[in-house]
Amino acid sequence: DAGVIQSPRHEVTEMGQEVTLRCKPISGHNSLFWYRQTMMRGLELLIYFNNNVPIDDSGMPEDRFSAKMPNASFSTLKIQPSEPRDSAVYFCASQVSPGGPDEQFFGPGTRLTVL
Amino acid sequence: DQQVKQNSPSLSVQEGRISILNCDYTNSMFDYFLWYKKYPAEGPTFLISISSIKDKNEDGRFTVFLNKSAKHLSLHIVPSQPGDSAVYFCAASAGAQKLVFGQGTRLTINP
């Protein structure tokens, strides 16, 4: 299996621009998670989906952030407009649901830099 | 309101010695605890976990200890090897898939 696929791996953009991060979960996994990693706060859960439905978006920092999962094999995290403080590594993870918390598989991440 | 805290950003250990990584939590509803390992340019990978009904879980060179009264857990790696050099994240869950992670500790194993 190819694992969780994220694109792009690196994104550099200017403040005010729209940024779209993409994720393809492992085939057969029906739960998908978006995390953000920063030095200060470590890994933070932004939002997660079960069967393409958003279950908990309490970690989404602001209305500038939005996430969609139009089908079982694709999800996007969009930031519009982007700001320098959004610079971080964004991870996508997937697992089979129901399942234990130790069954999440992470993608390689997208490193976002907002200038 | 960091519910899971790793107070040591970094740790350096001699190869062959024991590495001890620590983690504290505040939410008494957490009932499952995990450690993830992360290499540069890769996503975190699951390492070991422990349920709140246990106080110790061992897997080869890795042992996790849980002290519920102190709301503290630790990861012991013995003997430490160069390939153990990575960032280690502590995480906790409260009966669901949602994980709360700490800030991470960068472990460096020196030859």
PDB file of C-alpha atoms in Angstrom:
ATOM      1  CA  ASP A   1       0.000   0.000   0.000  1.00  0.00           C
ATOM      2  CA  ALA A   2       1.184   3.507  -0.806  1.00  0.00           C
ATOM      3  CA  GLY A   3       0.328   4.913   2.601  1.00  0.00           C
ATOM      4  CA  VAL A   4      -1.235   8.321   3.164  1.00  0.00           C
ATOM      5  CA  ILE A   5      -0.312  10.688   0.336  1.00  0.00           C
ATOM      6  CA  GLN A   6      -0.057  14.442   0.820  1.00  0.00           C
ATOM      7  CA  SER A   7       0.612  17.157  -1.701  1.00  0.00           C
ATOM      8  CA  PRO A   8       2.400  19.397  -2.083  1.00  0.00           C
ATOM      9  CA  ARG A   9       5.287  18.416   0.189  1.00  0.00           C
ATOM     10  CA  HIS A  10       6.427  22.021   0.406  1.00  0.00           C
ATOM     11  CA  GLU A  11       4.495  25.227  -0.196  1.00  0.00           C
ATOM     12  CA  VAL A  12       5.825  28.758  -0.056  1.00  0.00           C
ATOM     13  CA  THR A  13       3.324  31.544  -0.508  1.00  0.00           C
ATOM     14  CA  GLU A  14       2.821  35.176   0.293  1.00  0.00           C
ATOM     15  CA  MET A  15       0.556  36.560   2.950  1.00  0.00           C
ATOM     16  CA  GLY A  16      -3.000  36.954   1.716  1.00  0.00           C
ATOM     17  CA  GLN A  17      -2.833  34.152  -0.823  1.00  0.00           C
ATOM     18  CA  GLU A  18      -5.070  31.104  -0.776  1.00  0.00           C
ATOM     19  CA  VAL A  19      -3.398  27.807   0.091  1.00  0.00           C
ATOM     20  CA  THR A  20      -4.847  24.353  -0.567  1.00  0.00           C
ATOM     21  CA  LEU A  21      -3.338  21.234   0.948  1.00  0.00           C
ATOM     22  CA  ARG A  22      -4.379  17.812  -0.331  1.00  0.00           C
ATOM     23  CA  CYS A  23      -4.581  14.364   1.191  1.00  0.00           C
ATOM     24  CA  LYS A  24      -5.316  10.893  -0.118  1.00  0.00           C
ATOM     25  CA  PRO A  25      -5.976   8.432   2.738  1.00  0.00           C
ATOM     26  CA  ILE A  26      -5.068   4.770   2.715  1.00  0.00           C
ATOM     27  CA  SER A  27      -7.575   2.800   0.687  1.00  0.00           C
ATOM     28  CA  GLY A  28     -10.249   1.315   2.939  1.00  0.00           C
ATOM     29  CA  HIS A  29      -9.670   3.788   5.755  1.00  0.00           C
ATOM     30  CA  ASN A  30     -12.848   5.684   6.580  1.00  0.00           C
ATOM     31  CA  SER A  31     -11.526   8.178   9.134  1.00  0.00           C
ATOM     32  CA  LEU A  32      -9.306  11.104   8.193  1.00  0.00           C
ATOM     33  CA  PHE A  33      -7.526  13.584  10.428  1.00  0.00           C
ATOM     34  CA  TRP A  34      -5.788  16.913   9.776  1.00  0.00           C
ATOM     35  CA  TYR A  35      -3.049  17.982  12.211  1.00  0.00           C
ATOM     36  CA  ARG A  36      -0.743  20.981  12.428  1.00  0.00           C
ATOM     37  CA  GLN A  37       2.735  20.812  13.956  1.00  0.00           C
ATOM     38  CA  THR A  38       4.416  23.877  15.452  1.00  0.00           C
ATOM     39  CA  MET A  39       7.362  24.207  17.804  1.00  0.00           C
ATOM     40  CA  MET A  40       5.303  25.819  20.513  1.00  0.00           C
ATOM     41  CA  ARG A  41       2.252  23.570  20.524  1.00  0.00           C
ATOM     42  CA  GLY A  42       3.472  20.330  19.015  1.00  0.00           C
ATOM     43  CA  LEU A  43       0.875  18.369  17.065  1.00  0.00           C
ATOM     44  CA  GLU A  44      -2.632  19.818  17.170  1.00  0.00           C
ATOM     45  CA  LEU A  45      -5.718  18.131  15.753  1.00  0.00           C
ATOM     46  CA  LEU A  46      -7.533  20.554  13.475  1.00  0.00           C
ATOM     47  CA  ILE A  47     -10.455  18.461  12.232  1.00  0.00           C
ATOM     48  CA  TYR A  48     -11.425  14.862  11.619  1.00  0.00           C
ATOM     49  CA  PHE A  49     -13.910  13.079   9.381  1.00  0.00           C
ATOM     50  CA  ASN A  50     -15.697   9.740   9.653  1.00  0.00           C
ATOM     51  CA  ASN A  51     -17.160   8.398   6.419  1.00  0.00           C
ATOM     52  CA  ASN A  52     -16.553  11.791   4.759  1.00  0.00           C
ATOM     53  CA  VAL A  53     -18.560  13.657   7.425  1.00  0.00           C
ATOM     54  CA  PRO A  54     -16.794  16.216   9.667  1.00  0.00           C
ATOM     55  CA  ILE A  55     -17.071  14.996  13.258  1.00  0.00           C
ATOM     56  CA  ASP A  56     -14.998  17.468  15.246  1.00  0.00           C
ATOM     57  CA  ASP A  57     -13.662  20.752  13.890  1.00  0.00           C
ATOM     58  CA  SER A  58     -13.036  22.372  17.269  1.00  0.00           C
ATOM     59  CA  GLY A  59      -9.320  22.582  16.521  1.00  0.00           C
ATOM     60  CA  MET A  60      -9.734  24.706  13.416  1.00  0.00           C
ATOM     61  CA  PRO A  61      -8.118  27.971  14.494  1.00  0.00           C
ATOM     62  CA  GLU A  62     -10.155  30.501  12.546  1.00  0.00           C
ATOM     63  CA  ASP A  63     -12.711  30.915   9.811  1.00  0.00           C
ATOM     64  CA  ARG A  64      -9.826  31.315   7.421  1.00  0.00           C
ATOM     65  CA  PHE A  65      -9.385  27.549   7.678  1.00  0.00           C
ATOM     66  CA  SER A  66     -11.767  25.139   5.985  1.00  0.00           C
ATOM     67  CA  ALA A  67     -11.629  21.418   5.220  1.00  0.00           C
ATOM     68  CA  LYS A  68     -13.606  19.204   2.899  1.00  0.00           C
ATOM     69  CA  MET A  69     -13.829  15.532   2.126  1.00  0.00           C
ATOM     70  CA  PRO A  70     -15.865  15.147  -1.069  1.00  0.00           C
ATOM     71  CA  ASN A  71     -15.236  11.403  -1.264  1.00  0.00           C
ATOM     72  CA  ALA A  72     -13.521   8.565   0.571  1.00  0.00           C
ATOM     73  CA  SER A  73     -10.234   9.022  -1.250  1.00  0.00           C
ATOM     74  CA  PHE A  74      -9.627  12.756  -1.101  1.00  0.00           C
ATOM     75  CA  SER A  75      -9.594  15.634   1.361  1.00  0.00           C
ATOM     76  CA  THR A  76      -8.468  19.248   1.237  1.00  0.00           C
ATOM     77  CA  LEU A  77      -7.465  21.788   3.849  1.00  0.00           C
ATOM     78  CA  LYS A  78      -7.750  25.355   2.639  1.00  0.00           C
ATOM     79  CA  ILE A  79      -6.429  28.539   4.197  1.00  0.00           C
ATOM     80  CA  GLN A  80      -7.796  31.773   2.791  1.00  0.00           C
ATOM     81  CA  PRO A  81      -6.269  34.288   3.277  1.00  0.00           C
ATOM     82  CA  SER A  82      -3.020  32.867   4.578  1.00  0.00           C
ATOM     83  CA  GLU A  83      -0.947  34.637   7.242  1.00  0.00           C
ATOM     84  CA  PRO A  84       2.694  34.213   8.370  1.00  0.00           C
ATOM     85  CA  ARG A  85       1.542  32.589  11.638  1.00  0.00           C
ATOM     86  CA  ASP A  86       0.023  29.768   9.597  1.00  0.00           C
ATOM     87  CA  SER A  87       3.539  28.592   8.755  1.00  0.00           C
ATOM     88  CA  ALA A  88       3.808  25.035  10.066  1.00  0.00           C
ATOM     89  CA  VAL A  89       3.882  21.418   8.973  1.00  0.00           C
ATOM     90  CA  TYR A  90       0.434  20.060   8.235  1.00  0.00           C
ATOM     91  CA  PHE A  91      -0.155  16.314   8.538  1.00  0.00           C
ATOM     92  CA  CYS A  92      -2.975  14.161   7.328  1.00  0.00           C
ATOM     93  CA  ALA A  93      -3.671  10.790   8.966  1.00  0.00           C
ATOM     94  CA  SER A  94      -6.154   8.021   8.308  1.00  0.00           C
ATOM     95  CA  GLN A  95      -7.458   4.899   9.991  1.00  0.00           C
ATOM     96  CA  VAL A  96     -10.222   2.341   9.877  1.00  0.00           C
ATOM     97  CA  SER A  97     -13.196   3.293  12.025  1.00  0.00           C
ATOM     98  CA  PRO A  98     -14.218   2.082  14.486  1.00  0.00           C
ATOM     99  CA  GLY A  99     -10.702   1.468  15.690  1.00  0.00           C
ATOM    100  CA  GLY A 100      -8.282   2.295  18.426  1.00  0.00           C
ATOM    101  CA  PRO A 101      -6.326   5.534  18.602  1.00  0.00           C
ATOM    102  CA  ASP A 102      -3.116   3.622  17.976  1.00  0.00           C
ATOM    103  CA  GLU A 103      -4.176   2.761  14.464  1.00  0.00           C
ATOM    104  CA  GLN A 104      -3.714   6.166  12.861  1.00  0.00           C
ATOM    105  CA  PHE A 105      -1.290   6.280   9.972  1.00  0.00           C
ATOM    106  CA  PHE A 106       0.275   9.621   9.128  1.00  0.00           C
ATOM    107  CA  GLY A 107       1.306  11.059   5.807  1.00  0.00           C
ATOM    108  CA  PRO A 108       4.711  12.723   5.301  1.00  0.00           C
ATOM    109  CA  GLY A 109       3.297  16.208   5.843  1.00  0.00           C
ATOM    110  CA  THR A 110       3.202  19.495   3.935  1.00  0.00           C
ATOM    111  CA  ARG A 111       5.601  22.170   5.084  1.00  0.00           C
ATOM    112  CA  LEU A 112       3.876  25.522   4.612  1.00  0.00           C
ATOM    113  CA  THR A 113       5.764  28.798   4.680  1.00  0.00           C
ATOM    114  CA  VAL A 114       3.789  32.030   4.460  1.00  0.00           C
ATOM    115  CA  LEU A 115       5.974  35.061   3.820  1.00  0.00           C
TER     116      LEU A 115
ATOM    117  CA  ASP B   1      -4.555  24.936  28.006  1.00  0.00           C
ATOM    118  CA  GLN B   2      -2.045  22.322  26.942  1.00  0.00           C
ATOM    119  CA  GLN B   3      -3.555  19.077  28.212  1.00  0.00           C
ATOM    120  CA  VAL B   4      -0.492  17.009  27.367  1.00  0.00           C
ATOM    121  CA  LYS B   5       2.925  18.447  28.131  1.00  0.00           C
ATOM    122  CA  GLN B   6       6.422  17.351  27.329  1.00  0.00           C
ATOM    123  CA  ASN B   7       8.594  19.746  29.263  1.00  0.00           C
ATOM    124  CA  SER B   8      11.941  18.685  27.812  1.00  0.00           C
ATOM    125  CA  PRO B   9      12.343  19.914  24.231  1.00  0.00           C
ATOM    126  CA  SER B  10      15.504  17.866  23.812  1.00  0.00           C
ATOM    127  CA  LEU B  11      17.462  14.999  25.353  1.00  0.00           C
ATOM    128  CA  SER B  12      20.930  13.687  24.597  1.00  0.00           C
ATOM    129  CA  VAL B  13      21.948  10.155  25.626  1.00  0.00           C
ATOM    130  CA  GLN B  14      25.008   8.002  25.097  1.00  0.00           C
ATOM    131  CA  GLU B  15      24.561   4.936  22.922  1.00  0.00           C
ATOM    132  CA  GLY B  16      23.871   1.854  25.020  1.00  0.00           C
ATOM    133  CA  ARG B  17      22.501   3.827  27.966  1.00  0.00           C
ATOM    134  CA  ILE B  18      18.878   4.280  28.964  1.00  0.00           C
ATOM    135  CA  SER B  19      16.766   7.066  27.476  1.00  0.00           C
ATOM    136  CA  ILE B  20      13.860   8.324  29.575  1.00  0.00           C
ATOM    137  CA  LEU B  21      11.288  10.614  28.025  1.00  0.00           C
ATOM    138  CA  ASN B  22       8.632  12.176  30.200  1.00  0.00           C
ATOM    139  CA  CYS B  23       5.088  13.385  29.673  1.00  0.00           C
ATOM    140  CA  ASP B  24       2.495  14.973  31.947  1.00  0.00           C
ATOM    141  CA  TYR B  25      -1.231  15.357  31.392  1.00  0.00           C
ATOM    142  CA  THR B  26      -4.003  17.277  33.074  1.00  0.00           C
ATOM    143  CA  ASN B  27      -7.244  15.676  31.856  1.00  0.00           C
ATOM    144  CA  SER B  28      -8.308  12.846  34.171  1.00  0.00           C
ATOM    145  CA  MET B  29     -10.680  11.577  31.462  1.00  0.00           C
ATOM    146  CA  PHE B  30      -7.764  10.327  29.358  1.00  0.00           C
ATOM    147  CA  ASP B  31      -7.827   6.523  29.363  1.00  0.00           C
ATOM    148  CA  TYR B  32      -5.315   5.620  26.675  1.00  0.00           C
ATOM    149  CA  PHE B  33      -1.797   6.905  26.147  1.00  0.00           C
ATOM    150  CA  LEU B  34       0.536   6.545  23.209  1.00  0.00           C
ATOM    151  CA  TRP B  35       4.028   7.380  22.066  1.00  0.00           C
ATOM    152  CA  TYR B  36       4.777   8.276  18.473  1.00  0.00           C
ATOM    153  CA  LYS B  37       8.198   8.557  16.877  1.00  0.00           C
ATOM    154  CA  LYS B  38       9.003  10.990  14.091  1.00  0.00           C
ATOM    155  CA  TYR B  39      12.001  11.143  11.775  1.00  0.00           C
ATOM    156  CA  PRO B  40      12.770  14.302   9.746  1.00  0.00           C
ATOM    157  CA  ALA B  41      10.616  14.774   6.641  1.00  0.00           C
ATOM    158  CA  GLU B  42       8.359  11.873   7.658  1.00  0.00           C
ATOM    159  CA  GLY B  43       5.057  11.609   9.461  1.00  0.00           C
ATOM    160  CA  PRO B  44       4.835  10.307  13.033  1.00  0.00           C
ATOM    161  CA  THR B  45       4.634   6.540  13.441  1.00  0.00           C
ATOM    162  CA  PHE B  46       3.058   4.685  16.336  1.00  0.00           C
ATOM    163  CA  LEU B  47       5.564   3.226  18.785  1.00  0.00           C
ATOM    164  CA  ILE B  48       3.869   1.914  21.928  1.00  0.00           C
ATOM    165  CA  SER B  49       0.744   2.498  23.979  1.00  0.00           C
ATOM    166  CA  ILE B  50      -0.755   1.830  27.389  1.00  0.00           C
ATOM    167  CA  SER B  51      -4.270   1.651  28.745  1.00  0.00           C
ATOM    168  CA  SER B  52      -5.153   3.437  31.955  1.00  0.00           C
ATOM    169  CA  ILE B  53      -5.915   0.091  33.612  1.00  0.00           C
ATOM    170  CA  LYS B  54      -2.228  -0.796  33.423  1.00  0.00           C
ATOM    171  CA  ASP B  55       0.861   0.827  34.845  1.00  0.00           C
ATOM    172  CA  LYS B  56       3.439  -0.712  32.537  1.00  0.00           C
ATOM    173  CA  ASN B  57       3.671  -1.977  28.985  1.00  0.00           C
ATOM    174  CA  GLU B  58       6.792  -3.404  27.428  1.00  0.00           C
ATOM    175  CA  ASP B  59       7.721  -4.046  23.809  1.00  0.00           C
ATOM    176  CA  GLY B  60      11.291  -5.084  23.238  1.00  0.00           C
ATOM    177  CA  ARG B  61      13.606  -2.214  24.131  1.00  0.00           C
ATOM    178  CA  PHE B  62      10.674   0.112  24.779  1.00  0.00           C
ATOM    179  CA  THR B  63       8.706   0.325  28.025  1.00  0.00           C
ATOM    180  CA  VAL B  64       6.010   2.813  28.899  1.00  0.00           C
ATOM    181  CA  PHE B  65       5.145   3.511  32.536  1.00  0.00           C
ATOM    182  CA  LEU B  66       1.940   5.191  33.679  1.00  0.00           C
ATOM    183  CA  ASN B  67       1.460   6.871  37.061  1.00  0.00           C
ATOM    184  CA  LYS B  68      -2.195   7.860  37.168  1.00  0.00           C
ATOM    185  CA  SER B  69      -2.052   9.558  40.543  1.00  0.00           C
ATOM    186  CA  ALA B  70       0.695  11.851  39.306  1.00  0.00           C
ATOM    187  CA  LYS B  71      -0.814  12.110  35.816  1.00  0.00           C
ATOM    188  CA  HIS B  72       2.573  11.233  34.421  1.00  0.00           C
ATOM    189  CA  LEU B  73       3.906   8.769  31.901  1.00  0.00           C
ATOM    190  CA  SER B  74       7.357   7.976  30.715  1.00  0.00           C
ATOM    191  CA  LEU B  75       8.996   6.081  27.889  1.00  0.00           C
ATOM    192  CA  HIS B  76      12.137   4.101  28.609  1.00  0.00           C
ATOM    193  CA  ILE B  77      14.418   2.957  25.801  1.00  0.00           C
ATOM    194  CA  VAL B  78      17.151   0.544  26.759  1.00  0.00           C
ATOM    195  CA  PRO B  79      19.677   0.117  25.370  1.00  0.00           C
ATOM    196  CA  SER B  80      19.541   3.291  23.282  1.00  0.00           C
ATOM    197  CA  GLN B  81      20.702   2.978  19.680  1.00  0.00           C
ATOM    198  CA  PRO B  82      21.656   5.627  17.084  1.00  0.00           C
ATOM    199  CA  GLY B  83      18.514   4.789  15.089  1.00  0.00           C
ATOM    200  CA  ASP B  84      16.443   5.916  18.061  1.00  0.00           C
ATOM    201  CA  SER B  85      17.420   9.517  17.362  1.00  0.00           C
ATOM    202  CA  ALA B  86      14.107  11.162  16.479  1.00  0.00           C
ATOM    203  CA  VAL B  87      11.361  13.374  17.890  1.00  0.00           C
ATOM    204  CA  TYR B  88       9.061  11.544  20.286  1.00  0.00           C
ATOM    205  CA  PHE B  89       5.489  12.669  20.825  1.00  0.00           C
ATOM    206  CA  CYS B  90       3.351  11.683  23.759  1.00  0.00           C
ATOM    207  CA  ALA B  91      -0.401  11.500  23.055  1.00  0.00           C
ATOM    208  CA  ALA B  92      -3.584  10.744  24.965  1.00  0.00           C
ATOM    209  CA  SER B  93      -7.197   9.960  24.169  1.00  0.00           C
ATOM    210  CA  ALA B  94     -10.434   9.907  26.145  1.00  0.00           C
ATOM    211  CA  GLY B  95     -12.286   6.895  24.808  1.00  0.00           C
ATOM    212  CA  ALA B  96     -12.335   8.010  21.196  1.00  0.00           C
ATOM    213  CA  GLN B  97     -10.212   8.324  18.113  1.00  0.00           C
ATOM    214  CA  LYS B  98      -9.287  11.922  18.902  1.00  0.00           C
ATOM    215  CA  LEU B  99      -5.671  12.224  20.041  1.00  0.00           C
ATOM    216  CA  VAL B 100      -4.173  15.077  22.060  1.00  0.00           C
ATOM    217  CA  PHE B 101      -0.439  15.391  21.513  1.00  0.00           C
ATOM    218  CA  GLY B 102       2.375  16.991  23.446  1.00  0.00           C
ATOM    219  CA  GLN B 103       5.004  19.315  22.004  1.00  0.00           C
ATOM    220  CA  GLY B 104       7.531  16.573  21.372  1.00  0.00           C
ATOM    221  CA  THR B 105      11.020  15.780  22.676  1.00  0.00           C
ATOM    222  CA  ARG B 106      13.988  15.544  20.329  1.00  0.00           C
ATOM    223  CA  LEU B 107      16.135  12.570  21.354  1.00  0.00           C
ATOM    224  CA  THR B 108      19.742  12.407  20.171  1.00  0.00           C
ATOM    225  CA  ILE B 109      21.732   9.242  20.718  1.00  0.00           C
ATOM    226  CA  ASN B 110      25.479   9.906  20.702  1.00  0.00           C
ATOM    227  CA  PRO B 111      27.887   7.161  19.600  1.00  0.00           C
TER     228      PRO B 111
END
